[in-house]
Coordinates of C-alpha atoms in Angstrom, one line a residue:
M1 CA 7.1 98.0 -28.3
N2 CA 10.0 95.1 -29.2
W3 CA 7.8 92.5 -30.7
I4 CA 10.5 92.6 -33.4
K5 CA 14.2 91.5 -32.6
H6 CA 15.6 89.8 -35.5
G7 CA 15.4 89.9 -39.2
L8 CA 17.4 88.8 -42.2
G9 CA 19.8 91.6 -41.2
L10 CA 19.1 94.2 -44.3
S11 CA 20.9 97.0 -44.2
L12 CA 20.6 100.5 -42.7
V13 CA 20.8 99.5 -38.8
G14 CA 23.5 101.6 -37.6
T15 CA 22.5 105.1 -36.3
V16 CA 21.5 107.4 -39.2
G17 CA 21.2 111.1 -38.8
I18 CA 18.8 113.1 -40.3
V19 CA 20.7 114.1 -43.6
G20 CA 20.2 110.3 -44.2
M21 CA 16.6 110.0 -43.2
A22 CA 15.1 110.7 -47.0
A23 CA 16.4 108.0 -48.2
I24 CA 15.5 105.6 -45.7
A25 CA 11.8 106.0 -46.4
R26 CA 12.1 105.6 -50.0
A27 CA 12.9 101.6 -50.8
E28 CA 16.5 101.7 -52.6
Q29 CA 17.4 97.9 -52.2
P30 CA 16.3 94.3 -53.5
L31 CA 13.3 92.5 -52.9
G32 CA 13.3 91.7 -48.7
V33 CA 11.8 90.6 -45.8
V34 CA 12.8 92.0 -42.6
Y35 CA 10.5 89.9 -40.4
P36 CA 9.8 87.1 -39.8
D37 CA 13.2 85.0 -40.2
D38 CA 12.9 82.1 -42.7
G39 CA 12.2 79.3 -40.1
H40 CA 10.5 81.5 -37.6
E41 CA 8.1 79.5 -34.9
T42 CA 4.9 80.8 -33.4
T43 CA 1.9 79.7 -31.7
A44 CA 0.0 83.0 -33.8
S45 CA -2.7 82.0 -35.9
R46 CA -1.4 84.1 -38.6
I47 CA 1.6 86.2 -39.3
F48 CA 2.7 89.5 -41.2
L49 CA 5.5 89.8 -44.0
I50 CA 7.2 93.5 -43.0
G51 CA 9.5 94.1 -45.9
T52 CA 10.3 96.6 -48.9
A53 CA 11.4 96.4 -52.6
A54 CA 12.1 98.7 -55.3
P55 CA 9.2 101.2 -55.7
G56 CA 7.1 99.9 -59.1
G57 CA 6.3 96.8 -60.6
E58 CA 4.2 94.1 -58.5
V59 CA 5.2 92.1 -55.7
T60 CA 3.2 88.9 -54.8
V61 CA 3.1 86.4 -52.4
N62 CA 2.3 83.0 -53.4
G63 CA 1.3 84.7 -56.6
Q64 CA -1.5 87.1 -54.9
P65 CA -0.6 90.9 -55.3
I66 CA 0.0 93.0 -52.2
E67 CA -0.5 96.7 -51.1
R68 CA 2.6 98.7 -51.0
S69 CA 3.2 102.0 -49.4
P70 CA 4.5 104.8 -52.4
A71 CA 8.1 103.9 -51.2
G72 CA 7.6 100.4 -51.6
H73 CA 7.2 98.8 -48.6
F74 CA 4.6 96.0 -47.6
A75 CA 3.2 94.4 -44.4
P76 CA 0.5 92.0 -45.5
S77 CA -1.0 89.4 -43.5
F78 CA -2.0 86.1 -43.9
P79 CA -3.4 82.7 -41.8
L80 CA -1.1 79.7 -40.4
E81 CA -1.5 76.2 -40.5
L82 CA -0.5 73.7 -37.7
G83 CA 3.0 73.0 -39.1
E84 CA 5.1 74.5 -41.7
N85 CA 3.7 77.3 -44.0
V86 CA 6.0 78.8 -47.4
F87 CA 5.7 82.1 -48.6
T88 CA 7.4 82.7 -51.9
L89 CA 7.5 86.9 -52.5
R90 CA 8.4 87.8 -56.0
R91 CA 9.1 90.9 -57.6
G92 CA 10.1 90.6 -61.5
S93 CA 13.1 88.2 -61.4
E94 CA 13.5 88.5 -57.6
A95 CA 12.2 85.9 -55.2
V96 CA 12.3 85.4 -51.3
V97 CA 11.1 82.6 -49.7
I98 CA 9.8 82.6 -45.9
R99 CA 9.0 79.1 -43.9
V100 CA 6.8 79.9 -40.8
V101 CA 6.2 77.0 -38.7
R102 CA 3.3 77.3 -36.2
V103 CA 2.8 75.0 -33.2
A104 CA 0.4 74.4 -31.1
A105 CA -0.2 76.7 -28.1
G106 CA 0.0 75.4 -24.2
A107 CA 0.9 71.9 -23.4
A108 CA 1.0 69.4 -26.6
A109 CA -2.3 67.2 -26.0
P110 CA -0.8 63.7 -24.5
V111 CA -1.2 60.9 -27.0
G112 CA -2.5 57.1 -25.8
A113 CA -1.8 56.3 -22.3
S114 CA 0.3 59.3 -21.1
F115 CA 0.5 62.7 -19.4
A116 CA 0.8 65.9 -20.8
E117 CA 4.3 66.8 -20.9
G118 CA 5.3 69.2 -17.8
S119 CA 1.2 68.9 -16.0
L120 CA 2.0 67.0 -13.0
W121 CA 2.3 68.9 -9.7
P122 CA 4.0 70.0 -8.3
G123 CA 6.7 71.0 -11.3
V124 CA 9.6 72.7 -8.7
D125 CA 9.7 71.5 -4.7
V126 CA 7.2 72.9 -2.9
A127 CA 6.2 73.3 1.0
R128 CA 3.4 74.4 2.6
R129 CA 2.2 74.8 5.8
P130 CA 0.4 72.1 8.5
G131 CA -3.3 71.7 7.5
E132 CA -3.4 73.6 4.0
T133 CA -4.8 72.0 1.3
V134 CA -3.4 71.3 -1.8
C135 CA -4.7 70.4 -4.7
F136 CA -2.7 67.6 -7.2
G137 CA -3.3 68.1 -11.0
A138 CA -2.1 66.0 -14.5
I139 CA -3.4 66.7 -17.8
A140 CA -4.3 63.1 -19.3
P141 CA -6.5 61.7 -22.3
P142 CA -10.1 61.8 -21.5
N143 CA -11.5 58.8 -20.0
A144 CA -8.6 57.8 -18.2
T145 CA -8.8 56.8 -14.4
V146 CA -6.0 59.1 -12.6
S147 CA -4.6 59.1 -9.1
V148 CA -1.9 60.2 -7.3
S149 CA 0.1 58.5 -3.9
L150 CA 2.0 60.4 -1.4
A151 CA 3.7 59.5 1.8
G152 CA 1.3 56.8 2.2
Q153 CA -1.9 58.2 0.9
T154 CA -3.8 57.5 -2.4
I155 CA -5.8 60.2 -3.7
P156 CA -8.1 59.7 -6.7
L157 CA -7.6 62.4 -9.3
A158 CA -11.4 63.5 -10.9
P159 CA -12.0 65.2 -14.3
Q160 CA -12.4 68.8 -14.7
P161 CA -14.7 70.5 -16.7
S162 CA -13.2 71.9 -19.8
A163 CA -9.7 72.7 -19.5
V164 CA -9.4 76.6 -20.3
D165 CA -6.0 78.4 -21.3
L166 CA -5.4 82.0 -20.8
P167 CA -4.0 83.7 -23.8
P168 CA -0.9 86.2 -23.2
N169 CA -1.0 89.6 -21.7
S170 CA 0.2 91.1 -25.1
A171 CA -3.3 89.7 -26.3
V172 CA -5.0 92.7 -25.1
L173 CA -3.1 94.9 -27.8
T174 CA -4.4 92.8 -31.1
D175 CA -7.6 92.3 -28.9
L176 CA -7.5 88.5 -29.4
N177 CA -7.5 88.1 -25.5
Q178 CA -10.5 85.5 -25.4
P179 CA -10.0 82.1 -23.4
A180 CA -9.6 79.1 -25.5
V181 CA -10.6 75.5 -24.8
M182 CA -8.2 72.8 -25.1
E183 CA -9.9 70.7 -26.9
A184 CA -7.9 67.3 -26.9
A185 CA -6.7 67.3 -23.4
Q186 CA -8.5 66.6 -20.0
R187 CA -7.7 67.9 -16.8
Y188 CA -7.7 65.6 -13.6
Q189 CA -7.3 67.0 -10.2
G190 CA -8.1 66.3 -6.7
C191 CA -7.2 68.2 -3.2
L192 CA -6.3 67.1 0.1
P193 CA -5.3 69.1 3.2
L194 CA -1.7 68.4 4.5
S195 CA -3.1 68.3 8.0
Q196 CA -4.1 64.4 7.8
P197 CA -2.0 62.3 10.3
I198 CA -1.4 59.6 7.9
L199 CA -0.2 61.8 5.4
T200 CA 1.9 64.4 7.4
Y201 CA 3.7 62.0 9.0
G202 CA 3.7 59.3 6.8
N203 CA 3.7 55.6 8.3
A204 CA 5.2 56.8 11.8
I205 CA 1.9 56.3 13.3
S206 CA 1.1 52.7 11.5
T207 CA 4.9 51.7 12.4
G208 CA 4.9 53.4 15.8
A209 CA 7.9 55.4 15.0
V210 CA 8.8 58.3 16.3
L211 CA 6.9 61.5 15.1
P212 CA 8.5 64.1 13.4
N213 CA 9.9 67.2 15.6
P214 CA 7.5 70.1 15.0
A215 CA 9.9 72.6 15.1
Q216 CA 11.2 70.9 11.6
T217 CA 10.2 70.5 7.9
V218 CA 8.5 67.4 6.8
A219 CA 9.4 65.7 3.8
L220 CA 6.9 64.0 2.4
G221 CA 8.0 63.0 -1.1
Q222 CA 7.6 63.6 -4.8
P223 CA 4.1 62.2 -5.8
D224 CA 3.5 59.3 -7.8
Y225 CA 1.1 59.5 -10.2
Q226 CA -0.8 56.7 -12.0
L227 CA -2.8 56.1 -15.0
Q228 CA -5.1 53.8 -16.5
L229 CA -6.4 53.9 -19.9
R230 CA -7.7 51.0 -22.0
G231 CA -6.0 48.1 -20.3
E232 CA -3.0 50.4 -20.2
T233 CA -1.1 51.1 -17.1
L234 CA 1.4 54.3 -16.4
R235 CA 3.4 55.5 -13.5
Q236 CA 5.2 58.8 -13.5
T237 CA 6.9 61.0 -10.2
A238 CA 5.9 64.4 -10.4
P239 CA 9.2 66.2 -11.0
G240 CA 9.0 68.6 -7.6
S241 CA 8.5 67.2 -4.1
V242 CA 6.3 68.1 -1.3
S243 CA 7.2 69.6 2.4
L244 CA 5.4 70.6 5.3
L245 CA 6.7 73.7 7.1
P246 CA 7.5 73.4 10.9
L247 CA 4.5 73.6 12.8
L248 CA 6.1 75.3 16.0
N249 CA 8.9 78.8 15.2
P250 CA 7.7 79.0 11.5
P251 CA 10.5 80.8 9.2
V252 CA 10.8 84.2 9.3
V253 CA 12.6 86.4 6.7
Q254 CA 14.1 89.9 6.0
V255 CA 13.9 91.7 2.9
V256 CA 17.5 92.4 1.6
A257 CA 17.0 93.7 -1.6
A258 CA 16.8 97.7 -1.7
S259 CA 13.1 97.2 -2.9
G260 CA 11.5 93.5 -2.6
T261 CA 9.5 92.4 -5.5
A262 CA 6.3 91.2 -4.0
R263 CA 3.7 89.4 -6.5
T264 CA 0.5 87.6 -6.3
G265 CA 2.2 84.4 -7.2
P266 CA 5.4 82.2 -7.5
S267 CA 6.8 83.3 -10.6
T268 CA 7.2 86.6 -12.8
D269 CA 3.8 85.7 -14.5
Y270 CA 2.1 87.3 -11.7
S271 CA 1.2 90.6 -11.3
R272 CA 2.9 92.4 -9.1
L273 CA 2.3 94.2 -5.5
T274 CA 3.4 97.3 -3.5
P275 CA 7.2 96.6 -3.8
L276 CA 8.3 95.8 0.2
P277 CA 11.0 98.2 1.6
Q278 CA 14.3 96.9 2.5
G279 CA 14.2 95.5 6.2
T280 CA 10.7 94.3 5.7
R281 CA 10.0 91.3 7.9
D282 CA 7.2 88.2 7.6
V283 CA 6.4 84.8 8.4
V284 CA 7.2 82.2 5.3
T285 CA 3.8 80.3 4.8
G286 CA 5.1 78.7 1.3
R287 CA 8.0 77.8 -0.5
E288 CA 7.6 77.2 -4.2
G289 CA 11.2 76.3 -6.2
G290 CA 13.0 79.9 -5.5
W291 CA 10.0 81.7 -4.5
L292 CA 8.5 82.1 -0.7
R293 CA 5.1 82.7 0.4
L294 CA 4.8 85.7 2.9
G295 CA 2.0 85.6 6.2
Y296 CA 0.0 88.7 4.5
G297 CA -0.1 86.6 1.2
A298 CA 2.5 88.2 -1.4
W299 CA 5.4 86.0 -2.8
I300 CA 8.6 87.3 -3.3
R301 CA 12.1 85.3 -4.3
E302 CA 13.9 83.8 -2.1
S303 CA 17.2 85.6 -3.2
E304 CA 15.8 89.0 -2.1
T305 CA 15.4 88.1 1.6
Q306 CA 17.8 86.2 3.9
A307 CA 16.2 84.3 7.2
V308 CA 15.9 85.7 10.9
P309 CA 16.8 82.8 13.1
N310 CA 15.0 82.3 16.2
A311 CA 12.8 85.5 15.1
A312 CA 8.7 85.5 16.1
P313 CA 6.5 86.2 13.6
P314 CA 6.0 90.1 13.0
Q315 CA 3.5 92.1 14.5
T316 CA 3.4 95.4 15.8
L317 CA 1.3 97.9 17.6
I318 CA 0.9 101.9 16.5
R319 CA 0.4 104.9 18.3
G320 CA 1.0 108.5 17.7
V321 CA 2.4 109.7 13.8
R322 CA 3.3 112.9 12.5
S323 CA 5.0 114.5 9.6
R324 CA 8.1 116.6 8.8
S325 CA 9.4 118.3 6.0
A326 CA 12.5 117.2 3.6
G327 CA 13.0 119.3 0.7
E328 CA 10.6 118.5 -1.9
W329 CA 9.1 115.8 0.0
T330 CA 6.7 115.6 3.2
E331 CA 7.6 112.7 5.0
I332 CA 4.9 110.9 7.1
V333 CA 6.6 109.2 9.8
F334 CA 5.0 105.4 11.4
P335 CA 6.8 104.4 14.5
L336 CA 6.3 100.7 14.8
Q337 CA 7.6 97.8 17.0
A338 CA 8.9 95.4 13.4
P339 CA 9.2 96.4 9.9
V340 CA 5.8 94.9 8.5
P341 CA 4.5 94.7 5.2
V342 CA 3.1 97.1 3.6
S343 CA 0.2 97.9 0.7
L344 CA 0.1 101.2 -1.1
H345 CA -2.7 102.6 -3.6
Q346 CA -3.0 105.6 -5.0
G347 CA -6.3 107.1 -5.5
D348 CA -8.3 110.2 -6.9
R349 CA -6.5 112.6 -4.2
T350 CA -5.9 110.1 -1.6
I351 CA -3.2 107.9 -1.2
A352 CA -4.0 104.7 1.0
L353 CA -1.2 103.3 3.2
T354 CA -1.9 99.5 5.0
L355 CA 0.1 98.1 7.3
H356 CA 0.0 94.5 8.1
H357 CA 0.4 92.5 11.4
T358 CA -0.4 95.8 12.6
I359 CA -2.8 96.8 15.9
A360 CA -3.7 100.4 16.3
Q361 CA -3.2 102.4 20.1
T362 CA -3.3 105.3 18.2
D363 CA -4.7 108.8 20.1
T364 CA -2.8 111.1 18.8
I365 CA -1.6 112.4 14.9
F366 CA 0.4 115.5 14.0
V367 CA 0.3 115.9 9.9
P368 CA -0.4 119.8 9.6
R369 CA -2.5 120.6 6.5
D370 CA -0.6 122.6 4.1
R371 CA -0.4 122.8 0.4
L372 CA 0.1 119.3 -0.1
I373 CA -2.1 117.7 2.6
Q374 CA -5.8 118.1 3.2
R375 CA -6.8 115.7 6.1
F376 CA -4.9 112.7 7.7
D377 CA -7.4 109.3 8.6
W378 CA -6.9 105.7 9.7
Q379 CA -9.1 103.0 10.7
Q380 CA -8.5 99.1 11.7
I381 CA -9.7 97.5 8.6
S382 CA -9.2 94.0 10.3
P383 CA -8.0 92.6 13.2
T384 CA -4.4 92.7 11.8
Q385 CA -4.4 95.5 9.6
V386 CA -4.6 99.4 10.1
Q387 CA -5.2 101.8 6.7
Y388 CA -4.0 105.3 6.9
T389 CA -5.5 107.7 4.3
V390 CA -4.3 111.0 3.2
L391 CA -6.4 112.8 1.5
L392 CA -4.5 115.4 -0.8
N393 CA -5.5 119.0 -2.0
S394 CA -4.8 118.4 -5.5
R395 CA -6.2 115.0 -7.7
H396 CA -2.9 115.6 -9.3
Q397 CA 0.1 113.2 -7.0
W398 CA 3.8 113.8 -8.1
G399 CA 5.6 110.6 -6.5
Y400 CA 6.1 108.7 -3.6
K401 CA 9.0 106.6 -1.8
L402 CA 8.5 103.8 1.2
R403 CA 11.7 103.1 3.5
Y404 CA 12.1 101.9 6.8
E405 CA 14.5 103.9 9.0
G406 CA 14.8 101.2 11.5
T407 CA 11.5 99.8 12.6
S408 CA 10.2 103.3 11.8
L409 CA 8.4 103.6 8.4
V410 CA 8.4 106.5 6.3
L411 CA 5.8 107.4 3.7
S412 CA 7.6 110.4 1.4
L413 CA 5.1 112.2 -0.6
R414 CA 6.6 114.8 -3.7
N415 CA 5.2 118.3 -2.9
P416 CA 4.1 119.8 -6.3
P417 CA 6.4 121.2 -8.5
V418 CA 6.8 125.3 -9.2
L419 CA 6.4 126.7 -12.8
S420 CA 8.8 129.8 -13.3
S421 CA 7.5 133.2 -13.8
S422 CA 9.6 133.3 -16.5
R423 CA 7.9 133.6 -20.4
R424 CA 10.5 132.5 -22.0
Q425 CA 11.9 129.7 -19.9
P426 CA 8.5 128.4 -17.8
L427 CA 10.1 125.5 -16.5
T428 CA 13.4 126.8 -14.9
E429 CA 12.8 124.6 -11.9
L430 CA 11.9 120.9 -13.6
R431 CA 13.9 118.3 -13.7
I432 CA 12.6 116.1 -16.9
F433 CA 14.1 112.7 -17.5
L434 CA 14.3 111.5 -21.3
D435 CA 14.7 107.7 -22.1
P436 CA 15.4 106.9 -25.5
G437 CA 14.3 103.7 -26.3
H438 CA 16.5 100.5 -26.7
G439 CA 20.3 101.0 -27.5
G440 CA 23.5 98.7 -28.5
P441 CA 24.2 96.0 -30.8
D442 CA 21.8 93.9 -29.7
D443 CA 18.9 95.9 -28.9
L444 CA 17.7 97.2 -31.7
G445 CA 14.0 97.6 -30.9
A446 CA 11.4 97.5 -33.6
R447 CA 12.6 97.7 -37.2
G448 CA 10.6 99.5 -40.2
P449 CA 10.0 97.9 -43.6
T450 CA 14.5 98.8 -44.4
G451 CA 15.8 97.2 -41.8
Y452 CA 16.1 100.4 -39.7
P453 CA 15.8 100.2 -36.1
E454 CA 13.4 101.9 -33.7
K455 CA 16.4 102.7 -31.6
D456 CA 17.8 105.2 -33.6
V457 CA 14.6 107.2 -34.4
A458 CA 13.8 106.9 -30.7
L459 CA 17.4 108.8 -30.0
I460 CA 16.9 111.2 -33.2
V461 CA 13.3 112.3 -31.7
S462 CA 14.5 112.3 -27.6
K463 CA 17.6 114.7 -28.8
L464 CA 14.9 117.1 -30.4
L465 CA 13.0 117.0 -27.3
R466 CA 15.8 117.7 -25.1
D467 CA 16.8 120.8 -27.3
R468 CA 13.5 122.3 -27.0
L469 CA 12.7 121.6 -23.1
Q470 CA 16.3 123.0 -22.5
A471 CA 15.3 126.4 -24.7
R472 CA 12.2 126.2 -21.9
G473 CA 14.6 126.4 -18.7
A474 CA 14.0 122.6 -17.8
T475 CA 17.3 120.6 -16.5
V476 CA 16.9 117.5 -18.6
I477 CA 18.2 113.7 -17.9
M478 CA 19.1 111.6 -20.4
S479 CA 19.5 107.9 -19.8
R480 CA 21.4 107.8 -23.1
T481 CA 22.6 110.3 -25.8
E482 CA 24.8 107.6 -27.6
D483 CA 24.1 103.7 -29.1
I484 CA 24.9 102.1 -26.2
D485 CA 23.1 99.3 -24.2
L486 CA 20.9 99.7 -21.2
G487 CA 18.8 97.3 -19.7
P488 CA 14.9 98.4 -18.9
N489 CA 15.6 97.6 -15.3
E490 CA 19.3 100.0 -15.0
R491 CA 17.2 103.0 -17.0
A492 CA 14.3 102.8 -14.5
A493 CA 16.8 102.8 -11.6
M494 CA 18.1 105.8 -13.2
I495 CA 14.8 107.2 -12.3
V496 CA 14.6 106.4 -9.1
E497 CA 18.2 107.7 -8.4
Q498 CA 17.8 111.2 -10.2
E499 CA 14.2 111.6 -9.0
P500 CA 12.9 114.0 -11.7
H501 CA 9.6 115.7 -11.6
L502 CA 8.4 113.5 -14.8
A503 CA 10.0 110.8 -16.8
L504 CA 9.3 109.9 -20.3
S505 CA 10.3 106.5 -22.1
I506 CA 10.3 107.2 -26.1
H507 CA 9.6 104.4 -28.3
Y508 CA 8.2 103.2 -31.3
N509 CA 5.7 100.2 -32.0
A510 CA 5.4 97.0 -33.4
L511 CA 2.8 94.0 -32.8
P512 CA 3.0 90.4 -31.7
D513 CA 2.6 88.0 -34.7
D514 CA -0.9 87.7 -34.8
G515 CA -1.6 91.7 -35.0
D516 CA -2.7 93.7 -38.3
A517 CA 0.7 95.7 -39.3
I518 CA -0.7 97.0 -42.2
N519 CA -4.0 98.6 -40.6
T520 CA -2.9 99.3 -37.3
A521 CA -1.0 102.6 -36.3
G522 CA -0.9 105.5 -34.2
I523 CA 0.0 107.0 -31.1
G524 CA 0.1 104.7 -28.1
T525 CA 0.7 105.9 -24.1
F526 CA 1.4 103.4 -21.3
W527 CA 1.2 104.0 -17.4
Y528 CA 1.5 102.1 -14.6
Q529 CA 1.2 104.2 -11.0
N530 CA -2.0 106.0 -10.9
Q531 CA 0.0 109.5 -10.8
A532 CA 0.8 109.1 -14.4
Q533 CA -2.5 108.4 -15.7
D534 CA -3.2 112.2 -16.5
L535 CA 0.0 113.0 -18.1
A536 CA -0.2 109.8 -20.4
E537 CA -4.1 110.5 -21.7
F538 CA -2.8 114.0 -22.0
L539 CA -0.1 113.9 -23.9
H540 CA -2.0 111.0 -26.3
D541 CA -4.6 113.0 -26.9
Y542 CA -2.4 116.4 -27.3
L543 CA -0.4 114.4 -29.7
V544 CA -3.1 113.0 -32.0
E545 CA -5.1 116.1 -32.4
T546 CA -2.3 118.3 -33.1
R547 CA -0.1 116.1 -35.3
D548 CA -3.5 114.6 -36.6
R549 CA -2.4 111.2 -36.3
P550 CA -4.4 108.0 -35.2
S551 CA -5.0 106.8 -31.8
Y552 CA -4.0 103.3 -30.9
G553 CA -5.1 103.9 -27.2
V554 CA -3.8 104.8 -23.7
F555 CA -3.1 101.2 -22.1
W556 CA -2.3 100.7 -18.2
N557 CA 0.7 98.1 -18.5
N558 CA 3.1 96.9 -16.1
L559 CA 6.6 97.7 -18.0
A560 CA 10.1 98.7 -16.0
L561 CA 10.1 102.3 -17.7
T562 CA 6.5 103.1 -16.2
R563 CA 7.1 101.4 -12.5
P564 CA 9.1 104.2 -10.9
A565 CA 6.5 105.5 -8.2
V566 CA 9.1 108.5 -7.4
A567 CA 7.7 110.8 -10.6
P568 CA 5.0 110.4 -13.1
S569 CA 6.4 108.2 -15.3
V570 CA 4.9 107.3 -19.0
L571 CA 6.4 105.2 -21.8
L572 CA 5.1 106.6 -25.2
E573 CA 5.0 104.7 -28.5
L574 CA 5.0 107.7 -31.5
G575 CA 4.1 105.1 -34.1
F576 CA 4.5 101.8 -35.9
M577 CA 7.7 101.0 -37.3
I578 CA 5.9 97.8 -39.1
N579 CA 3.1 99.9 -40.7
P580 CA 4.5 100.5 -44.5
F581 CA 2.8 103.9 -44.5
E582 CA 3.2 105.3 -40.7
F583 CA 7.3 104.2 -41.4
E584 CA 7.3 107.0 -43.8
W585 CA 5.9 109.5 -41.5
I586 CA 8.1 108.4 -38.5
V587 CA 11.6 108.6 -40.6
D588 CA 10.6 112.0 -42.1
P589 CA 12.9 114.9 -40.7
Q590 CA 10.4 117.5 -40.6
E591 CA 7.8 115.5 -39.2
Q592 CA 10.4 114.8 -36.7
E593 CA 10.9 118.1 -36.0
R594 CA 7.2 118.8 -35.7
L595 CA 6.7 116.3 -33.4
A596 CA 9.0 117.2 -31.2
D597 CA 7.0 120.8 -31.2
A598 CA 4.1 119.0 -30.4
L599 CA 5.7 116.9 -27.3
A600 CA 7.4 120.0 -25.4
D601 CA 4.3 121.8 -25.9
G602 CA 2.1 119.2 -24.5
I603 CA 4.3 119.1 -21.6
E604 CA 4.5 122.8 -21.1
A605 CA 0.8 122.7 -21.0
W606 CA -0.1 119.7 -19.2
L607 CA 2.2 121.5 -16.4
R608 CA 0.4 125.0 -16.6
Q609 CA -2.5 122.7 -16.2
T610 CA -1.4 120.4 -13.0
T611 CA 0.5 123.4 -10.9
R612 CA -2.4 125.4 -11.2
E613 CA -4.7 122.9 -9.2

């Protein structure tokens, strides 16, 4: 994980071969701190200091002796007060001063008769359907009187129960993911349907003006907030404006991206849903900034779509369904009248595909039972949703793809691979993708106490693993073999393009600021698609047992390198760069060789187990 990106630039950040690894493990440099930088800002309640000094002698922080590894590395954690915290590290005549500034999490509490910065809704331009209820909100001091005016109507905002702030998703990694109450601020809220005539049409009714055209967007303007507190009055306009989408002929868009990213809400903070195949159409039911809400409920970036003029909201019938063979894949074809949104869920031995805006007239299906498929079922789960369920012969799945051919939806399911009968080269028929994490001058990844970067050790171990897999007959595809810069999405796109039988991304770990660096160690494994869970758990347990390593855990995690659905894709964190003791194991050349052996053995063992099912 790339929590630590920058530091004081200590030496040894270039690519280092195995010959030089023993020197890296031992501190042969002056007292230094790799992380955090001097002047580092954080919202965390504590911070760890990652660094090193020559072995021997005592290292202190603010006069307190700290624990060091045999090679001289350290990673103590200290509590942080709000504001500036000064840490002075000493070893003999050497001294390093690090200043860390802790800032309050979330929006700053308002002072006096004022609103919290960024708390007025909407923060961006929004559009909603006529008749939809919207909730106006603001954060202000307790005991204030707050209201909002829009299109000639004033709405009182009532104080809500204690405002609760959620920690970031990364807090799961440090077991600090409990909600926190915002003590010094009060949230005010009021809700109203936008279909009320006076709100919808502004002053048109009272003035006798001509009502707006119901086939056009109606602009209601920017909400005007008013706050009264202890005799003071403040008026402030929300940054965004509110509009009503056309009552007649609502807009329809088509996905133009190769794979449209559908989300549960209008920003990248919201969770991903099943990607929408290129060509998917749906009606727009809301706008928020650069995001569109589609009729089936998901949000998508407007830039991934284009308007379809004069199009009716998509809906379709579906009748006969059949499958066909396509090399390594079995394709199931769903003939439709329109390319509608879809949702896909992988279960234990099942794949459930839901077609939205769809009504079944299905009487005939031809999906023959074979090595992959045992049975094919369907049901109308709601008046506008049809769900098709594929029951597989094996509980293990090897990948899927979704695409539109005209208006026909094609679901491609990967057939199970076959291991060679050769004892020496059992992986001859397999293609395996290896991704050494990070790379290039700007993406070092996590760094150890000496400044040695994750990108280098990830490449060394990936090459060792490549050689072992190739010796067993596998075709190995590497995302990089040199110290080059590749973005996570570029690497993920390579998996989609190459369609390997499995994909592994090799990394070494770090922690958010409030982690415990010196007491956190071990193998961590991450998966996202259900088909990768078994691979993640098997390799994790295999490495923990055979290499006698601590277990950090197996996590479901929405990462670029775990998202590809064409193959089981797993991200491995093979140890913590920031742990002073584990770092010495990470850079030990002999341990790297043994780790590569264990990884190759684990991959082969998992493949033998799953292909026998």
